[in-house]
Amino acid sequence: MADVHGRKWDRCLADTAVKTVTGLAVGLVFSVVLFKRRTWPVSLGSGLGLGMGYANCQHDFRSPYLVHGSMVKDQ
């Protein structure tokens, strides 16, 4: 059980980090290209990424019987 819980934590932290950095990058591009170097697109993008990662983590931890494809063995 602890191994499954650890895998969920690892997956959640990696997913949240990727989504936050991607949102930050998209916000930075929009800030430079469209909004004359304002800071709110960067904050909005990173906040959206962090929120999406958090929501995915909540879903992973609230569904204990969900089996991911990487854990299923071929027969």
Coordinates of N, CA and C in Angstrom, one line a residue:
M1 N 0.8 -1.2 0.0 CA 0.0 0.0 0.0 C 0.9 1.3 0.0
A2 N 2.0 1.2 0.8 CA 2.8 2.4 0.8 C 3.5 2.6 -0.5
D3 N 3.8 1.6 -1.3 CA 4.4 1.7 -2.6 C 3.4 2.4 -3.5
V4 N 2.2 2.0 -3.5 CA 1.2 2.6 -4.4 C 1.0 4.1 -4.0
H5 N 1.0 4.4 -2.7 CA 0.8 5.7 -2.2 C 2.0 6.6 -2.7
G6 N 3.2 6.0 -2.6 CA 4.4 6.8 -3.0 C 4.4 7.0 -4.5
R7 N 3.9 6.1 -5.3 CA 3.8 6.3 -6.7 C 2.8 7.4 -7.1
K8 N 1.7 7.4 -6.3 CA 0.8 8.5 -6.6 C 1.4 9.9 -6.2
W9 N 2.1 9.9 -5.1 CA 2.7 11.2 -4.8 C 3.8 11.6 -5.8
D10 N 4.6 10.7 -6.3 CA 5.5 11.0 -7.3 C 4.9 11.5 -8.6
R11 N 3.8 10.8 -9.0 CA 3.1 11.2 -10.2 C 2.4 12.6 -10.0
C12 N 1.9 12.8 -8.9 CA 1.2 14.1 -8.6 C 2.2 15.3 -8.6
L13 N 3.4 15.1 -8.0 CA 4.3 16.1 -7.9 C 4.9 16.4 -9.3
A14 N 5.2 15.4 -10.1 CA 5.7 15.5 -11.4 C 4.7 16.2 -12.3
D15 N 3.4 15.8 -12.2 CA 2.4 16.4 -13.1 C 2.2 17.8 -12.7
T16 N 2.2 18.1 -11.4 CA 1.9 19.5 -11.0 C 3.1 20.4 -11.4
A17 N 4.3 19.9 -11.3 CA 5.5 20.7 -11.8 C 5.4 21.0 -13.3
V18 N 5.1 20.0 -14.0 CA 5.1 20.1 -15.5 C 4.0 21.1 -15.9
K19 N 2.8 21.0 -15.3 CA 1.7 21.9 -15.6 C 2.0 23.3 -15.2
T20 N 2.6 23.5 -14.0 CA 3.0 24.8 -13.5 C 4.0 25.5 -14.4
V21 N 5.0 24.8 -14.8 CA 6.1 25.4 -15.6 C 5.5 25.6 -17.0
T22 N 4.7 24.8 -17.6 CA 4.1 25.0 -18.9 C 3.2 26.3 -18.8
G23 N 2.4 26.4 -17.8 CA 1.5 27.6 -17.6 C 2.4 28.8 -17.5
L24 N 3.5 28.7 -16.8 CA 4.4 29.9 -16.6 C 5.0 30.3 -18.0
A25 N 5.4 29.3 -18.8 CA 6.0 29.6 -20.1 C 4.9 30.2 -21.0
V26 N 3.7 29.6 -21.0 CA 2.7 30.2 -21.9 C 2.3 31.6 -21.5
G27 N 2.2 31.8 -20.2 CA 2.0 33.2 -19.7 C 3.1 34.2 -20.0
L28 N 4.3 33.7 -20.0 CA 5.5 34.5 -20.3 C 5.4 34.9 -21.8
V29 N 5.1 34.0 -22.7 CA 5.0 34.2 -24.1 C 3.9 35.2 -24.4
F30 N 2.7 35.0 -23.8 CA 1.6 36.0 -24.0 C 1.9 37.3 -23.4
S31 N 2.7 37.4 -22.3 CA 3.0 38.6 -21.7 C 3.9 39.4 -22.6
V32 N 4.9 38.8 -23.2 CA 5.9 39.5 -24.1 C 5.2 39.8 -25.4
V33 N 4.4 38.9 -26.0 CA 3.9 39.1 -27.3 C 2.7 40.0 -27.4
L34 N 1.7 39.8 -26.5 CA 0.5 40.5 -26.6 C 0.2 41.6 -25.6
F35 N 0.7 41.4 -24.4 CA 0.3 42.3 -23.3 C 1.4 43.3 -22.8
K36 N 2.4 43.6 -23.6 CA 3.4 44.6 -23.3 C 4.1 44.4 -22.0
R37 N 4.5 43.2 -21.8 CA 5.3 42.8 -20.6 C 4.7 43.0 -19.3
R38 N 3.4 42.8 -19.2 CA 2.7 42.9 -17.9 C 2.9 41.6 -17.2
T39 N 2.7 41.6 -15.9 CA 2.9 40.4 -15.1 C 1.7 39.5 -14.9
W40 N 0.5 40.0 -15.1 CA -0.7 39.2 -14.8 C -0.8 38.0 -15.7
P41 N -0.4 38.0 -17.0 CA -0.5 36.7 -17.7 C 0.4 35.6 -17.2
V42 N 1.6 36.0 -16.7 CA 2.5 35.0 -16.1 C 1.9 34.4 -14.8
S43 N 1.3 35.3 -14.0 CA 0.7 34.8 -12.7 C -0.5 34.0 -13.0
L44 N -1.3 34.4 -14.0 CA -2.5 33.6 -14.4 C -2.1 32.2 -14.9
G45 N -1.1 32.2 -15.8 CA -0.7 30.9 -16.4 C -0.2 29.9 -15.4
S46 N 0.7 30.4 -14.5 CA 1.3 29.5 -13.5 C 0.2 29.1 -12.5
G47 N -0.7 30.0 -12.1 CA -1.8 29.7 -11.2 C -2.8 28.6 -11.8
L48 N -3.0 28.7 -13.1 CA -3.9 27.7 -13.8 C -3.2 26.4 -13.8
G49 N -1.9 26.4 -14.1 CA -1.2 25.1 -14.1 C -1.1 24.5 -12.8
L50 N -0.9 25.3 -11.7 CA -0.9 24.8 -10.4 C -2.2 24.2 -10.0
G51 N -3.3 24.9 -10.3 CA -4.6 24.5 -10.0 C -5.0 23.2 -10.8
M52 N -4.6 23.0 -12.0 CA -4.9 21.8 -12.8 C -4.1 20.6 -12.2
G53 N -2.9 20.8 -11.8 CA -2.1 19.8 -11.1 C -2.7 19.4 -9.8
Y54 N -3.2 20.3 -9.0 CA -3.8 20.1 -7.7 C -5.1 19.3 -7.9
A55 N -5.9 19.6 -8.9 CA -7.2 18.9 -9.2 C -6.9 17.5 -9.6
N56 N -5.8 17.3 -10.4 CA -5.5 15.9 -10.8 C -5.0 15.1 -9.6
C57 N -4.3 15.7 -8.7 CA -3.9 15.0 -7.5 C -5.1 14.6 -6.6
Q58 N -6.0 15.5 -6.5 CA -7.2 15.2 -5.7 C -7.9 14.0 -6.3
H59 N -8.0 14.0 -7.6 CA -8.7 12.9 -8.3 C -8.0 11.6 -8.1
D60 N -6.7 11.6 -8.2 CA -5.9 10.4 -8.0 C -6.0 9.9 -6.6
F61 N -6.0 10.7 -5.6 CA -6.1 10.2 -4.2 C -7.5 9.9 -3.8
R62 N -8.5 10.4 -4.4 CA -9.9 10.1 -4.1 C -10.4 8.8 -4.8
S63 N -9.7 8.4 -5.8 CA -10.1 7.2 -6.5 C -9.1 6.0 -6.2
P64 N -9.3 5.3 -5.1 CA -8.3 4.4 -4.7 C -8.3 3.1 -5.5
Y65 N -9.3 2.8 -6.3 CA -9.4 1.6 -7.0 C -9.0 1.7 -8.5
L66 N -8.6 2.9 -8.9 CA -8.2 3.2 -10.2 C -6.8 2.5 -10.5
V67 N -6.7 1.7 -11.5 CA -5.4 1.1 -11.8 C -4.9 1.7 -13.1
H68 N -3.7 2.2 -13.1 CA -3.1 2.9 -14.3 C -2.6 1.8 -15.2
G69 N -2.5 2.1 -16.4 CA -2.0 1.2 -17.5 C -0.6 0.7 -17.3
S70 N 0.2 1.4 -16.6 CA 1.6 1.0 -16.4 C 1.7 -0.1 -15.4
M71 N 0.7 -0.3 -14.6 CA 0.7 -1.3 -13.5 C 0.0 -2.6 -14.0
V72 N -0.6 -2.7 -15.1 CA -1.3 -3.9 -15.6 C -0.3 -4.7 -16.4
K73 N -0.2 -6.0 -16.0 CA 0.7 -6.9 -16.7 C 0.0 -7.5 -17.9
D74 N 0.8 -7.8 -19.0 CA 0.3 -8.5 -20.1 C 0.2 -10.0 -19.8
Q75 N -0.9 -10.6 -20.3 CA -1.1 -12.0 -20.0 C -1.0 -12.8 -21.3

